[in-house]
């Protein structure tokens, strides 16, 4: 058998197995796995290296305007390059609807923006205006194109669609086999806290963390799960940042609810003290939900270890520490006017490898599951996230021993800071392939602008979890009313 590339002599790691062997690649696909394979136009020596499915970044804001119109610092070129240097072979950023905009327009806009990507991509659709046309025509059309995840917000006045809007989206998603993602924080609790803090003249960056209580996340997760259960729709909770929120996810999974969730490196690595710095330096660490405390970090790590989360995602939301980003609304501004988000797409895998695998908190196989395989399964990316014949040759080859300090230059993004600056990291992705093409090799970019392809995704797999039938929607218990979606 002829191969374009053979990856030779590495330790092959998937979400379920670890073995020694070679991988044969032809036409962008893995075509053979064996103890030893001959030939290959190109042979990559992976002796002493870990050969894993390339990361799939399932939460990133790329070339996306915030609801207040601030464009993030990374476009699809810089964002995809940064992702690849961080060990990712593909990503699923958001395509955001602004109120009044049609979903068809949103997709056309993002297709243009994404054309420069060096790695494969899809989009999660952010829906902020669920009109009848959106629900009945536009979302089903997006779904047919392979966009099988819709994200909604329970907070921010410009984005929050209310409980009724959420029920509508959940119902449409369920009918088509899409999954609904949710930013779960209670809008009114946050607004009430903002008013109290403003009245007391407490507006420095650190009060951002105080303004968004843990209870706001816990309440909203609980409510989101109840809404999803009422219509028996699968739900994905993004960026879980609290022990209470994670506990709800764990409890509901145990009960069989079709529930999925992620947390992010910043909630495992950083605490709210980072916001308490002289002047406006704390603005670098303004993200929502906010950074929490050391106790929460420990609890979140336990949930990572025990399977509460499908993924650890970056929530890369890059706003530079200047007037184009964090200070778009002025320099000496109260915390609610600081652009909300932090970068991390290149740091996600190295952080989790170093703090997770090297420190013995998770196994290598769990690392692969949390960074790649589970995202592929949850979001219907059928040809990625594994090492098997027939899969895309999306592969990251790691040196597990190199130690370095995280620094801005290693991120390869358009940012002027990294929140992980100075962190000691062990392990580096040395070679990253997307569909058989080398994108990054020993610190050098080899991929070309525009080389990435849109990946149409499959419907969500409903075989996981038992689902839920509310008594009031069950004709055998609701006087025969047939109103279930
Ligand atoms: N939610 C995100 O998912 N990212 C950035 C800001 C936010 O509120
Ligand atoms: Zn969010
Ligand atoms: Zn986000």
Short mmCIF file of C-alpha atoms in Angstrom, two decimals, residues 35-278:
data_model
loop_
_atom_site.label_atom_id
_atom_site.label_comp_id
_atom_site.label_asym_id
_atom_site.label_seq_id
_atom_site.Cartn_x
_atom_site.Cartn_y
_atom_site.Cartn_z
CA UNK A 35 3.19 -1.98 14.44
CA UNK A 36 5.35 -1.02 11.51
CA UNK A 37 4.55 0.36 8.04
CA UNK A 38 6.98 0.60 5.13
CA UNK A 39 7.35 3.45 2.68
CA UNK A 40 5.62 6.78 2.65
CA UNK A 41 6.64 9.68 0.41
CA UNK A 42 7.32 11.45 3.66
CA UNK A 43 8.28 9.70 6.89
CA UNK A 44 7.90 11.54 10.16
CA UNK A 45 9.98 10.10 12.96
CA UNK A 46 7.84 10.10 16.11
CA UNK A 47 10.27 8.16 18.32
CA UNK A 48 9.84 9.28 21.94
CA UNK A 49 6.78 11.30 20.97
CA UNK A 50 3.05 11.02 21.67
CA UNK A 51 0.86 10.83 18.57
CA UNK A 52 -2.68 11.96 19.33
CA UNK A 53 -5.78 13.17 17.51
CA UNK A 54 -5.37 16.90 16.87
CA UNK A 55 -7.28 19.09 19.27
CA UNK A 56 -10.78 20.24 18.34
CA UNK A 57 -11.40 23.66 19.87
CA UNK A 58 -15.14 23.80 20.42
CA UNK A 59 -15.43 27.25 22.00
CA UNK A 60 -13.70 30.22 20.37
CA UNK A 61 -14.76 33.70 19.27
CA UNK A 62 -13.03 34.38 15.96
CA UNK A 63 -13.76 37.40 13.74
CA UNK A 64 -16.82 37.97 15.87
CA UNK A 65 -18.26 41.28 17.02
CA UNK A 66 -19.47 41.41 20.59
CA UNK A 67 -23.07 42.49 21.16
CA UNK A 68 -21.77 46.03 21.65
CA UNK A 69 -19.97 45.89 18.30
CA UNK A 70 -16.36 45.32 19.39
CA UNK A 71 -14.55 43.09 16.90
CA UNK A 72 -12.26 40.51 18.51
CA UNK A 73 -8.56 40.75 17.75
CA UNK A 74 -8.29 37.44 15.90
CA UNK A 75 -9.61 36.76 12.43
CA UNK A 76 -9.73 33.27 10.96
CA UNK A 77 -6.14 33.51 9.78
CA UNK A 78 -4.54 34.53 13.08
CA UNK A 79 -7.06 32.54 15.14
CA UNK A 80 -6.51 29.33 13.21
CA UNK A 81 -2.71 29.75 13.27
CA UNK A 82 -2.82 30.27 17.03
CA UNK A 83 -5.06 27.23 17.40
CA UNK A 84 -2.68 25.08 15.35
CA UNK A 85 0.39 26.18 17.35
CA UNK A 86 -1.58 25.08 20.38
CA UNK A 87 -2.08 21.55 19.04
CA UNK A 88 -5.48 21.93 17.36
CA UNK A 89 -6.24 20.51 13.92
CA UNK A 90 -9.70 22.06 13.69
CA UNK A 91 -12.03 24.41 15.53
CA UNK A 92 -15.67 25.41 15.86
CA UNK A 93 -15.95 29.16 16.50
CA UNK A 94 -19.27 30.99 16.76
CA UNK A 95 -21.25 32.68 14.00
CA UNK A 96 -23.27 35.31 15.80
CA UNK A 97 -26.65 36.66 14.80
CA UNK A 98 -27.27 40.27 15.75
CA UNK A 99 -30.87 41.25 16.29
CA UNK A 100 -32.70 41.90 13.05
CA UNK A 101 -30.19 39.88 11.02
CA UNK A 102 -31.21 36.75 9.12
CA UNK A 103 -29.36 33.51 9.83
CA UNK A 104 -28.64 33.17 6.09
CA UNK A 105 -26.82 36.52 6.22
CA UNK A 106 -24.90 35.44 9.30
CA UNK A 107 -23.68 32.30 7.58
CA UNK A 108 -22.70 34.15 4.39
CA UNK A 109 -20.74 36.66 6.47
CA UNK A 110 -18.88 33.99 8.40
CA UNK A 111 -18.20 31.95 5.27
CA UNK A 112 -16.34 34.99 3.94
CA UNK A 113 -14.51 35.53 7.22
CA UNK A 114 -13.55 31.88 7.58
CA UNK A 115 -12.14 31.55 4.05
CA UNK A 116 -8.66 32.43 5.35
CA UNK A 117 -8.51 29.63 7.94
CA UNK A 118 -5.43 27.39 7.86
CA UNK A 119 -7.30 24.56 9.64
CA UNK A 120 -10.73 22.99 9.20
CA UNK A 121 -13.66 24.70 10.85
CA UNK A 122 -17.38 24.72 11.48
CA UNK A 123 -19.57 27.21 13.35
CA UNK A 124 -21.95 27.12 16.27
CA UNK A 125 -24.75 29.57 15.48
CA UNK A 126 -25.48 32.17 18.16
CA UNK A 127 -29.20 32.97 18.00
CA UNK A 128 -30.33 36.27 19.54
CA UNK A 129 -33.51 36.91 17.57
CA UNK A 130 -35.68 33.80 17.34
CA UNK A 131 -38.41 35.14 15.05
CA UNK A 132 -40.88 32.81 13.35
CA UNK A 133 -38.81 32.86 10.12
CA UNK A 134 -35.66 32.06 12.04
CA UNK A 135 -37.31 29.16 13.85
CA UNK A 136 -39.29 27.73 10.98
CA UNK A 137 -37.07 28.32 7.93
CA UNK A 138 -33.65 29.71 8.66
CA UNK A 139 -32.45 27.38 11.42
CA UNK A 140 -33.63 24.26 9.56
CA UNK A 141 -31.74 25.55 6.49
CA UNK A 142 -28.59 26.09 8.57
CA UNK A 143 -29.01 22.63 9.99
CA UNK A 144 -29.19 21.10 6.47
CA UNK A 145 -25.85 22.76 5.75
CA UNK A 146 -24.34 20.83 8.64
CA UNK A 147 -24.49 23.52 11.30
CA UNK A 148 -25.92 21.35 14.04
CA UNK A 149 -25.43 23.45 17.19
CA UNK A 150 -27.21 26.63 18.24
CA UNK A 151 -26.04 28.79 21.15
CA UNK A 152 -28.26 31.01 23.28
CA UNK A 153 -27.63 33.46 26.09
CA UNK A 154 -29.50 33.80 29.37
CA UNK A 155 -27.71 37.07 30.13
CA UNK A 156 -26.82 40.38 28.40
CA UNK A 157 -29.80 42.53 27.41
CA UNK A 158 -28.74 42.50 23.75
CA UNK A 159 -28.52 38.72 23.57
CA UNK A 160 -30.72 37.15 26.22
CA UNK A 161 -33.73 35.54 24.55
CA UNK A 162 -35.74 34.78 27.68
CA UNK A 163 -37.06 31.42 28.85
CA UNK A 164 -39.76 31.31 26.16
CA UNK A 165 -37.22 32.01 23.42
CA UNK A 166 -35.04 29.27 24.82
CA UNK A 167 -37.89 26.78 24.78
CA UNK A 168 -38.50 27.65 21.12
CA UNK A 169 -34.85 27.14 20.15
CA UNK A 170 -34.60 23.94 22.17
CA UNK A 171 -37.72 22.62 20.44
CA UNK A 172 -36.46 23.40 16.93
CA UNK A 173 -33.03 21.99 17.77
CA UNK A 174 -34.58 18.79 19.09
CA UNK A 175 -36.80 18.38 16.05
CA UNK A 176 -33.79 18.52 13.72
CA UNK A 177 -31.20 16.74 15.82
CA UNK A 178 -29.22 19.86 16.74
CA UNK A 179 -27.78 20.56 20.17
CA UNK A 180 -28.46 23.80 22.04
CA UNK A 181 -25.56 25.44 23.86
CA UNK A 182 -26.17 27.94 26.60
CA UNK A 183 -24.35 30.73 28.42
CA UNK A 184 -26.05 30.30 31.78
CA UNK A 185 -26.00 33.30 34.10
CA UNK A 186 -29.02 35.01 35.65
CA UNK A 187 -29.33 38.41 33.93
CA UNK A 188 -31.35 40.14 36.62
CA UNK A 189 -29.08 39.04 39.46
CA UNK A 190 -26.11 40.53 37.61
CA UNK A 191 -27.95 43.76 36.81
CA UNK A 192 -28.98 44.08 40.45
CA UNK A 193 -25.38 43.57 41.59
CA UNK A 194 -24.18 46.14 39.03
CA UNK A 195 -26.62 48.71 40.42
CA UNK A 196 -25.53 48.09 44.01
CA UNK A 197 -21.83 48.25 43.16
CA UNK A 198 -22.29 51.42 41.07
CA UNK A 199 -24.26 53.08 43.88
CA UNK A 200 -21.37 52.36 46.25
CA UNK A 201 -18.89 53.68 43.65
CA UNK A 202 -17.19 50.27 43.41
CA UNK A 203 -16.35 50.12 39.72
CA UNK A 204 -12.71 48.98 39.46
CA UNK A 205 -12.02 45.85 37.37
CA UNK A 206 -11.97 43.57 40.42
CA UNK A 207 -15.65 44.25 41.07
CA UNK A 208 -16.48 42.54 37.80
CA UNK A 209 -15.88 39.26 39.65
CA UNK A 210 -18.18 40.34 42.46
CA UNK A 211 -20.92 41.48 40.11
CA UNK A 212 -21.54 38.00 38.72
CA UNK A 213 -22.22 35.78 41.74
CA UNK A 214 -21.75 32.03 41.70
CA UNK A 215 -25.47 31.82 42.46
CA UNK A 216 -26.23 33.58 39.17
CA UNK A 217 -24.58 30.71 37.30
CA UNK A 218 -26.06 27.99 39.48
CA UNK A 219 -29.59 29.37 39.17
CA UNK A 220 -29.31 29.71 35.40
CA UNK A 221 -27.84 26.23 34.88
CA UNK A 222 -30.65 24.77 36.95
CA UNK A 223 -33.23 26.71 34.93
CA UNK A 224 -31.64 25.86 31.59
CA UNK A 225 -31.68 22.17 32.47
CA UNK A 226 -35.36 22.39 33.48
CA UNK A 227 -36.24 24.09 30.20
CA UNK A 228 -34.36 21.46 28.21
CA UNK A 229 -36.02 18.65 30.15
CA UNK A 230 -39.50 20.05 29.52
CA UNK A 231 -38.99 19.58 25.78
CA UNK A 232 -36.57 16.65 26.16
CA UNK A 233 -33.85 18.42 24.18
CA UNK A 234 -30.11 17.85 24.52
CA UNK A 235 -28.28 20.74 26.12
CA UNK A 236 -24.64 21.80 26.34
CA UNK A 237 -23.63 24.16 29.15
CA UNK A 238 -20.64 26.26 28.10
CA UNK A 239 -17.88 27.55 30.38
CA UNK A 240 -19.06 26.14 33.72
CA UNK A 241 -17.14 28.09 36.37
CA UNK A 242 -18.70 27.09 39.70
CA UNK A 243 -18.74 24.04 41.94
CA UNK A 244 -22.50 24.40 42.31
CA UNK A 245 -23.05 24.53 38.55
CA UNK A 246 -20.85 21.50 37.98
CA UNK A 247 -22.70 19.60 40.70
CA UNK A 248 -26.01 20.21 38.92
CA UNK A 249 -24.52 18.88 35.68
CA UNK A 250 -23.19 15.82 37.50
CA UNK A 251 -26.53 15.14 39.22
CA UNK A 252 -28.52 15.49 36.02
CA UNK A 253 -26.18 13.28 34.02
CA UNK A 254 -26.56 10.64 36.68
CA UNK A 255 -30.32 10.93 36.31
CA UNK A 256 -30.02 10.30 32.56
CA UNK A 257 -30.63 13.83 31.28
CA UNK A 258 -29.06 14.44 27.87
CA UNK A 259 -26.71 17.03 29.22
CA UNK A 260 -23.20 17.99 28.14
CA UNK A 261 -20.81 20.56 29.55
CA UNK A 262 -17.38 22.11 29.42
CA UNK A 263 -15.13 24.13 31.66
CA UNK A 264 -12.13 26.22 30.61
CA UNK A 265 -8.45 26.46 31.61
CA UNK A 266 -8.91 29.94 33.09
CA UNK A 267 -11.32 28.60 35.71
CA UNK A 268 -8.82 25.86 36.61
CA UNK A 269 -5.69 28.02 36.52
CA UNK A 270 -6.54 31.58 37.57
CA UNK A 271 -8.40 33.16 40.47
CA UNK A 272 -10.25 36.44 40.93
CA UNK A 273 -7.18 37.95 42.65
CA UNK A 274 -5.84 38.49 39.12
CA UNK A 275 -8.44 41.23 38.72
CA UNK A 276 -7.15 43.05 41.80
CA UNK A 277 -4.18 44.89 40.30
CA UNK A 278 -3.07 48.51 40.26
#
